[in-house]
Short mmCIF file of C-alpha atoms in Angstrom, two decimals:
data_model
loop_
_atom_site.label_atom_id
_atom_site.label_comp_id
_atom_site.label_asym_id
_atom_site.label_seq_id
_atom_site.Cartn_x
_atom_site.Cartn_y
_atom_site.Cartn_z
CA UNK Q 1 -22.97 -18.27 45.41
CA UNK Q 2 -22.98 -15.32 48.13
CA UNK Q 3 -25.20 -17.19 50.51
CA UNK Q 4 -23.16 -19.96 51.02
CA UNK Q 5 -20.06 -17.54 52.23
CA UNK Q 6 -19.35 -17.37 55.38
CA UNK Q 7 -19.27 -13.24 56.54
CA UNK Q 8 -15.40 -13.36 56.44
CA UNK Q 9 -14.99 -14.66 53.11
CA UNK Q 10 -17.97 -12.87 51.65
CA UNK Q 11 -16.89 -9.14 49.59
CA UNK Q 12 -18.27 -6.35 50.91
CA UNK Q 13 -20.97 -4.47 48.66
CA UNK Q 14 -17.95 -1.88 48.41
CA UNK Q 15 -15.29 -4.47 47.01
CA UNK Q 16 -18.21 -5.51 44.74
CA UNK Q 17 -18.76 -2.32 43.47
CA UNK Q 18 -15.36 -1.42 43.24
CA UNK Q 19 -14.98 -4.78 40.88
CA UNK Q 20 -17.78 -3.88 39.17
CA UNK Q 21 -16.21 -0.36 38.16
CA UNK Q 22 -12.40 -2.00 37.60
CA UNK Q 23 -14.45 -4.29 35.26
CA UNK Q 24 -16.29 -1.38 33.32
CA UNK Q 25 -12.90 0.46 32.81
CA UNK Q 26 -11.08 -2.62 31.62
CA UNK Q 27 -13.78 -3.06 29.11
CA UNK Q 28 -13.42 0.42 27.89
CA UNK Q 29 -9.62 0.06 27.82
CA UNK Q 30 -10.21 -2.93 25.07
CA UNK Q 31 -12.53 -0.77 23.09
CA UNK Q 32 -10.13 1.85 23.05
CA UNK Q 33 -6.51 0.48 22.88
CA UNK Q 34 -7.00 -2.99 21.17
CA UNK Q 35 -6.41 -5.07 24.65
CA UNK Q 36 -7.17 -8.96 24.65
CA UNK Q 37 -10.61 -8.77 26.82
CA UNK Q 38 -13.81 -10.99 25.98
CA UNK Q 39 -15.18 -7.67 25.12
CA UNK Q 40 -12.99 -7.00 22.63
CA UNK Q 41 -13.59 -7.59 19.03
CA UNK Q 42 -12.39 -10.88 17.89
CA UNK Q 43 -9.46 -11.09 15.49
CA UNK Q 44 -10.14 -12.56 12.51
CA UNK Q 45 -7.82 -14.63 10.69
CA UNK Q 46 -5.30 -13.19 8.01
CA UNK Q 47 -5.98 -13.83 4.17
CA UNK Q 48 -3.47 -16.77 2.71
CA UNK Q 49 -0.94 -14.97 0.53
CA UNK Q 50 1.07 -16.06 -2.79
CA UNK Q 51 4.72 -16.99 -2.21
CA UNK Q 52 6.74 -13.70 -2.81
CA UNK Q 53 8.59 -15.97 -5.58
CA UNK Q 54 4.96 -16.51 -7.29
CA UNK Q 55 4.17 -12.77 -7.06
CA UNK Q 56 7.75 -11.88 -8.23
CA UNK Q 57 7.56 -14.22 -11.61
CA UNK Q 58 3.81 -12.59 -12.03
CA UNK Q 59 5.27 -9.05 -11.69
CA UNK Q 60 7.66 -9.69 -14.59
CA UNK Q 61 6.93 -8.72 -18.20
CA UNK Q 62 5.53 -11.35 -20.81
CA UNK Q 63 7.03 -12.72 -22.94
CA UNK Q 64 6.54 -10.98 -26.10
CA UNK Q 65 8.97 -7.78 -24.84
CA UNK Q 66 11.90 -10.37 -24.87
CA UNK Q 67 14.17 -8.98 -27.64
CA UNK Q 68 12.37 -5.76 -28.37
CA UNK Q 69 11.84 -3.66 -24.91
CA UNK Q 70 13.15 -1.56 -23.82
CA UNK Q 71 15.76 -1.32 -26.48
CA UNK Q 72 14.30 -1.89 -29.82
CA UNK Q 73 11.20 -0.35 -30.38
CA UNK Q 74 10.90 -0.91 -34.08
CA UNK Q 75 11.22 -4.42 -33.03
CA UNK Q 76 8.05 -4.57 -31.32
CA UNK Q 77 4.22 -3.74 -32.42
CA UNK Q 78 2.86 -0.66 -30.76
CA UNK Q 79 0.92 -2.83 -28.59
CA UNK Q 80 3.51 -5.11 -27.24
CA UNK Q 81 5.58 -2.32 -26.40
CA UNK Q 82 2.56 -0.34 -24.50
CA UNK Q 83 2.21 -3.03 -22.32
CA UNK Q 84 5.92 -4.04 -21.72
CA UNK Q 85 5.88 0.11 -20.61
CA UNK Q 86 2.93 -0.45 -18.17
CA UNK Q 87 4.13 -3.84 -16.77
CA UNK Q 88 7.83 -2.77 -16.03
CA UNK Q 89 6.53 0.48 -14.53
CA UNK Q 90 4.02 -1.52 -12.09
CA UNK Q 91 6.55 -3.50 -11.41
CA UNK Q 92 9.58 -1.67 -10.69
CA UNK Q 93 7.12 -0.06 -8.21
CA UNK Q 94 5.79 -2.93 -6.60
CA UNK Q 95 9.66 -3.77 -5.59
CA UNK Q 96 10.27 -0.08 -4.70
CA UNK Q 97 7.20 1.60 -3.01
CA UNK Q 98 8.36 0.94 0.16
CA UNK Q 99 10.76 3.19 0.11
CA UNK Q 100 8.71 6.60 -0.23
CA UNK Q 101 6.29 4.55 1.66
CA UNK Q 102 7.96 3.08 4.98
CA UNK Q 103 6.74 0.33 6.98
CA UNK Q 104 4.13 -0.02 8.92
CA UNK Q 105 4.60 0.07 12.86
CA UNK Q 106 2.37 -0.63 16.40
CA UNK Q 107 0.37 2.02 16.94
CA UNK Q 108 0.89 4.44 13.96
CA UNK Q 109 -2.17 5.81 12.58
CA UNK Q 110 -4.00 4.91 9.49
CA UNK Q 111 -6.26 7.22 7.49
CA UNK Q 112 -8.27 4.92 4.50
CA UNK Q 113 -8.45 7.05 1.55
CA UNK Q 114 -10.21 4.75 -1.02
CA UNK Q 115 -12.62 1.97 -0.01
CA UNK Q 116 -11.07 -1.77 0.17
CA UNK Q 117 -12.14 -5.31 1.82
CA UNK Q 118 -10.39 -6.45 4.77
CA UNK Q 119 -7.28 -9.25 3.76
CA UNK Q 120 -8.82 -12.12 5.87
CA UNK Q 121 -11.17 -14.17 6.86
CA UNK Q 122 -14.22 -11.36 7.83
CA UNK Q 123 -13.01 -9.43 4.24
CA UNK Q 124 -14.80 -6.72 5.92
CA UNK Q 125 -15.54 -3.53 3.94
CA UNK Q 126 -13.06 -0.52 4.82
CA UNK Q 127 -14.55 2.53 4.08
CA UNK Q 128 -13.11 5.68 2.97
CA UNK Q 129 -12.37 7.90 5.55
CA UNK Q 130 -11.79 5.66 8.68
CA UNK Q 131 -8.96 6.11 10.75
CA UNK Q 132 -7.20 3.48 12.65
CA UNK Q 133 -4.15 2.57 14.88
CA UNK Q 134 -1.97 -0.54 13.78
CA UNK Q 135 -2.10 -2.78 16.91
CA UNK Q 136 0.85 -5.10 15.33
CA UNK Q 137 3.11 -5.81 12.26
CA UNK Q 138 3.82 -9.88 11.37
CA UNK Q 139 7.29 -10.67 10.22
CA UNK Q 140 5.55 -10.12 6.12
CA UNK Q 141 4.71 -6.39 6.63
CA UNK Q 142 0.82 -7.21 6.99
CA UNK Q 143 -0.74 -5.67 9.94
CA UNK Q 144 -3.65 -6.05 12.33
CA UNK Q 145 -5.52 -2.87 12.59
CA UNK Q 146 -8.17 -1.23 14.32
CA UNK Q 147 -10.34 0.80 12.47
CA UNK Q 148 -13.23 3.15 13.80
CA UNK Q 149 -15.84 5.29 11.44
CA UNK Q 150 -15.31 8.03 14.09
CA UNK Q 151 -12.35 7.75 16.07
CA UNK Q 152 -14.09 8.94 19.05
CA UNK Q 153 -16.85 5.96 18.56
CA UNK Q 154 -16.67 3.45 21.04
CA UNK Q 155 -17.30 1.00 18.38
CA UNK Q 156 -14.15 -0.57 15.66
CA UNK Q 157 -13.29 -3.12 13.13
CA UNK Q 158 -10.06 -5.16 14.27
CA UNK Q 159 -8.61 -6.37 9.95
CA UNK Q 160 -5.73 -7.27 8.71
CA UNK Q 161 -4.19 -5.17 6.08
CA UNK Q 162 -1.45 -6.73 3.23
CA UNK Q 163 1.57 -4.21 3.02
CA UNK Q 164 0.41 -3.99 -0.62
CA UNK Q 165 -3.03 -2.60 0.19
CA UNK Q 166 -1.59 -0.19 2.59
CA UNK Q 167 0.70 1.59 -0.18
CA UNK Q 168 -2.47 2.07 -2.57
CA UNK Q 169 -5.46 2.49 -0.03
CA UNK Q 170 -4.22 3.83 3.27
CA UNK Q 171 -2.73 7.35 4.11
CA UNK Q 172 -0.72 7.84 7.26
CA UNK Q 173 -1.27 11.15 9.03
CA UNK Q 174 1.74 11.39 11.03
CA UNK Q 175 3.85 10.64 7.94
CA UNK Q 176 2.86 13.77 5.67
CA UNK Q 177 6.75 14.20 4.36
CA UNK Q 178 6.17 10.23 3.60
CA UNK Q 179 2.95 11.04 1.69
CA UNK Q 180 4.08 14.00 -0.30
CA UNK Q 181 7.23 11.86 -2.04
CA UNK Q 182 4.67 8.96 -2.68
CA UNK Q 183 2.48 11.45 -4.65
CA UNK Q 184 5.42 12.58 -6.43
CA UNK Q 185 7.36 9.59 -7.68
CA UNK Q 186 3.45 8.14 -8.42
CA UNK Q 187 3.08 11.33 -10.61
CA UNK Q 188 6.51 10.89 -12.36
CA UNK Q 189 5.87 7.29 -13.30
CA UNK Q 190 2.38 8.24 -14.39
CA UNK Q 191 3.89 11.09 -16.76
CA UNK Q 192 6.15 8.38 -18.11
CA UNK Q 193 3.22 6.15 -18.79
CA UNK Q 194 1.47 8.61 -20.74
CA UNK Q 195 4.50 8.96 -23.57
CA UNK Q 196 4.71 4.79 -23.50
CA UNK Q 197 8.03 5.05 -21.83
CA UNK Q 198 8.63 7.09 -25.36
CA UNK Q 199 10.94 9.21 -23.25
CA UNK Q 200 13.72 9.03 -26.22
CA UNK Q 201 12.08 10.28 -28.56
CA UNK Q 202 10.27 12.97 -27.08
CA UNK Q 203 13.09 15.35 -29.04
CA UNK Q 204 11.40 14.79 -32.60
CA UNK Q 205 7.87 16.36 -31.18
CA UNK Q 206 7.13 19.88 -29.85
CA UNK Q 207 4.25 18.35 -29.05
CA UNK Q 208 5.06 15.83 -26.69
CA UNK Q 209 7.65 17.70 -25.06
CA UNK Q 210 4.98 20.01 -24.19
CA UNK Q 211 2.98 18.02 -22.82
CA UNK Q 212 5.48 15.80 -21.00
CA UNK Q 213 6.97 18.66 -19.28
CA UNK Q 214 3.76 20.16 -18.53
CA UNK Q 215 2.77 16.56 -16.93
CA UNK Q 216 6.35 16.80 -14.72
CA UNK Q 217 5.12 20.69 -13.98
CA UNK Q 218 2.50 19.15 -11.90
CA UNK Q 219 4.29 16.89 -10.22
CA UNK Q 220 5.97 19.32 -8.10
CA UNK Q 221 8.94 17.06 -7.77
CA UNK Q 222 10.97 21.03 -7.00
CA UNK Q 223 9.01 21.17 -3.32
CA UNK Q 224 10.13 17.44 -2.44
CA UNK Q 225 13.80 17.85 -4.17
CA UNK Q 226 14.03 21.11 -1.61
CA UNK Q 227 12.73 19.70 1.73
CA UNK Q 228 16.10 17.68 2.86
CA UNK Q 229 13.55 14.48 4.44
CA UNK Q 230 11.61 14.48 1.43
CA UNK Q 231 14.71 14.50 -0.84
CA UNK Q 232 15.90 11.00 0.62
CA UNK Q 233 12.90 9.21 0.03
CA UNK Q 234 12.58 10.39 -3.38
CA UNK Q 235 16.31 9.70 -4.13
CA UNK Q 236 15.80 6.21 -2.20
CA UNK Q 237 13.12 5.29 -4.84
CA UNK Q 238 14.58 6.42 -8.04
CA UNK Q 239 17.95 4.38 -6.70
CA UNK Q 240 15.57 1.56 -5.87
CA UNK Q 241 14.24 1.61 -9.47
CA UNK Q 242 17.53 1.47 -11.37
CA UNK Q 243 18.98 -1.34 -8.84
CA UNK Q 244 15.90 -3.56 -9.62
CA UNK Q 245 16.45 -2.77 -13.84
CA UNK Q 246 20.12 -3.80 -13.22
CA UNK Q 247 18.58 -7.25 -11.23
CA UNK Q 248 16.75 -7.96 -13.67
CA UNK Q 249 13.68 -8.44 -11.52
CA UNK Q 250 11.42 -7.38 -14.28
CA UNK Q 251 12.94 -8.85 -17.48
CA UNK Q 252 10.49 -10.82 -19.28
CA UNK Q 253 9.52 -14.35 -18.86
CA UNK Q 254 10.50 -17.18 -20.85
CA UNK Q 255 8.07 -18.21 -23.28
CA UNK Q 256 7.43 -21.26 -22.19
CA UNK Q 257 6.50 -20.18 -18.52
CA UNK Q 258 3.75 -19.61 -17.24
CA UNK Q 259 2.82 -15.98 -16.25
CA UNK Q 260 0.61 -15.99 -13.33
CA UNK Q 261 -2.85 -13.92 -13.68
CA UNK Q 262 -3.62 -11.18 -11.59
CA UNK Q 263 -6.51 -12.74 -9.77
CA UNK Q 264 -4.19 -16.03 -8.92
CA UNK Q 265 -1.48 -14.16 -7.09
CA UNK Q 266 -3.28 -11.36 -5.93
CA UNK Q 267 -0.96 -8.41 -7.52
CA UNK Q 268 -1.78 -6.30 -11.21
CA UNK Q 269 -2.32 -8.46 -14.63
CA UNK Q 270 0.67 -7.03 -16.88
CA UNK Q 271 -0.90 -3.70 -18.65
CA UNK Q 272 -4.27 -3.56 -17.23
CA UNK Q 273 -4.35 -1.65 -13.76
CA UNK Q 274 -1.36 0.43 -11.94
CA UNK Q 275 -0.96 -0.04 -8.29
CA UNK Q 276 -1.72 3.67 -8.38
CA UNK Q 277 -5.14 5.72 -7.34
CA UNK Q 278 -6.13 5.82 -10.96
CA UNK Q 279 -5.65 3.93 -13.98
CA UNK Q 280 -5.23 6.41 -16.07
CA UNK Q 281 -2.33 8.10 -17.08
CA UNK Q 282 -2.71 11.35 -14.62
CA UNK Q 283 -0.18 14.20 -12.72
CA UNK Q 284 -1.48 15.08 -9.12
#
C-alpha cells in the first residue's frame, strides 16, 4: 500500500515507528486495565438468572414448619424442626448478607478464596487465590471481573460474577473491617445452627450452655462490637434479620405450592448446604 503513496502522503519510518510503539502501549493498557481493544480478552456473556420472586419463594421454608416453627416445637418431629432451623437461617441470610458484605463497585479488588466456575457463558474455573479488579457492576449486583493468577501476569480471565457468589467465594482486600463482621455474624448463625435454633432451652442443660457459649467465645463478636465501623455493619445485619422475620419473607410455603429445588433456581435446597464456607456447624 506504501508504494502507491505519493512522498507527501507517505509516513515517515519515524511516524511508523512511533505508531508502531502507540500501538504496543495501547495493547498493554487493555491487558492491564480491562480497555475495549481487539487484544483484549473477549467478554463472555452473563449466566441467565431466576427471577428474584422465584429465588425468594425457593428461599422460604417448606411446608411442614407451618404451625409448628418456630413456636411450637413439640408440635413438630425433630427432623422437621432441624430443617425449618437450617432453612430460615440460610435464608434470613440470603436477604441480609449484603449488609456486612457491601456491594460490589468498578475497580475494587477481588481476592477468590474458594474455587468456583465463572456465572456465564465460558463458566470458566476461578481458582483459589486469584485476585482481580471489578471492571463494572449491572443494575442486579453481578459484575464483570478481571481476574489474573498473578496480578503482575500479563495474562487474565474477564467473568462475570452473581452478587451471590461474591458473598460466599470472593474476599475483598481493601474491605478488611467488611470481612471481619462477615466472619462474625457467619459464626453467630453457625453457633445457632449447632443447638437447632434450641436457643430457649439452652437453660435446662449445663451442657449446652457450655458449649453454646464456648461456640459465641470464638466468634469474637467483642473485637467487632468495639471497632465503631465494624459495629454498624454488624448492627445493620442483626436489624436486617429481625425486619425480614417481621416480613415474613421466610414463613413457610403453602402446601400446595411448589417449592423450587436448589439446582432450578440456583440458590441452597432447604436444610442441605449454608451459603457459608462450610456446611457444618463451625465458629471461626
Amino acid at each position: 500500500a506504501l508504494a502507491g503513496m505519493t512522498p507527501m502522503s507517505r509516513p515517515s519510518r519515524g511516524h511508523l515507528g512511533l505508531a508502531s510503539r502507540h500501538g504496543a502501549l495501547l495493547v498493554l493498557a487493555c491487558s492491564r486495565f480491562g480497555l475495549p481493544a481487539t487484544a483484549a480478552a473477549a467478554t463472555p456473556t452473563k449466566a441467565v438468572k431466576p427471577l428474584t420472586k422465584e429465588v425468594n419463594e425457593a428461599l422460604r421454608l417448606e411446608p411442614a414448619c407451618d404451625g409448628c416453627y418456630p413456636n411450637d416445637k413439640r408440635a413438630c418431629t425433630k427432623d422437621v424442626w432441624n430443617r425449618c432451623c437450617g432453612q430460615e437461617i440460610v435464608c434470613h441470610d440470603y436477604h441480609c448478607r449484603e449488609e456486612v458484605m457491601g456491594q460490589l463497585q468498578a475497580n475494587t479488588k477481588v481476592r477468590v478464596k474458594d474455587d468456583f466456575e465463572s456465572d456465564d457463558t465460558e463458566k470458566a474455573l476461578i481458582t483459589k487465590g486469584m485476585t482481580g479488579r471489578v471492571i463494572r457492576v449491572d443494575g442486579e449486583g453481578d459484575a464483570l471481573i478481571k481476574f489474573w493468577r498473578d496480578e503482575y501476569d500479563d495474562d487474565f480471565l474477564r467473568n462475570w460474577v452473581f452478587k451471590a457468589t461474591f458473598w460466599d467465594k470472593l474476599e475483598l482486600p481493601e474491605r478488611m473491617v467488611r470481612l471481619r463482621a462477615a466472619k462474625v455474624v457467619k459464626c453467630l448463625d453457625n453457633c445457632t445452627l449447632s443447638m437447632n435454633c434450641g436457643l430457649a432451652d439452652l437453660g435446662k442443660s449445663k451442657k449446652k450452655m457450655k458449649a453454646y457459649q464456648a461456640c459465641l467465645g470464638g466468634c469474637k463478636v467483642e473485637d467487632c462490637t468495639t471497632n465503631e465501623e465494624c459495629k454498624v455493619f454488624y448492627e445493620a445485619y442483626a436489624s436486617c434479620k429481625q425486619r425480614t422475620a417481621e416480613s415474613g419473607a421466610c414463613s413457610p410455603v403453602k402446601p400446595q405450592a411448589q417449592k423450587a429445588s436448589y439446582d432450578e433456581v440456583g440458590v441452597p435446597a432447604s436444610g442441605h448446604v449454608l451459603p457459608f464456607e462450610t456446611a457444618q456447624p463451625s465458629c471461626l
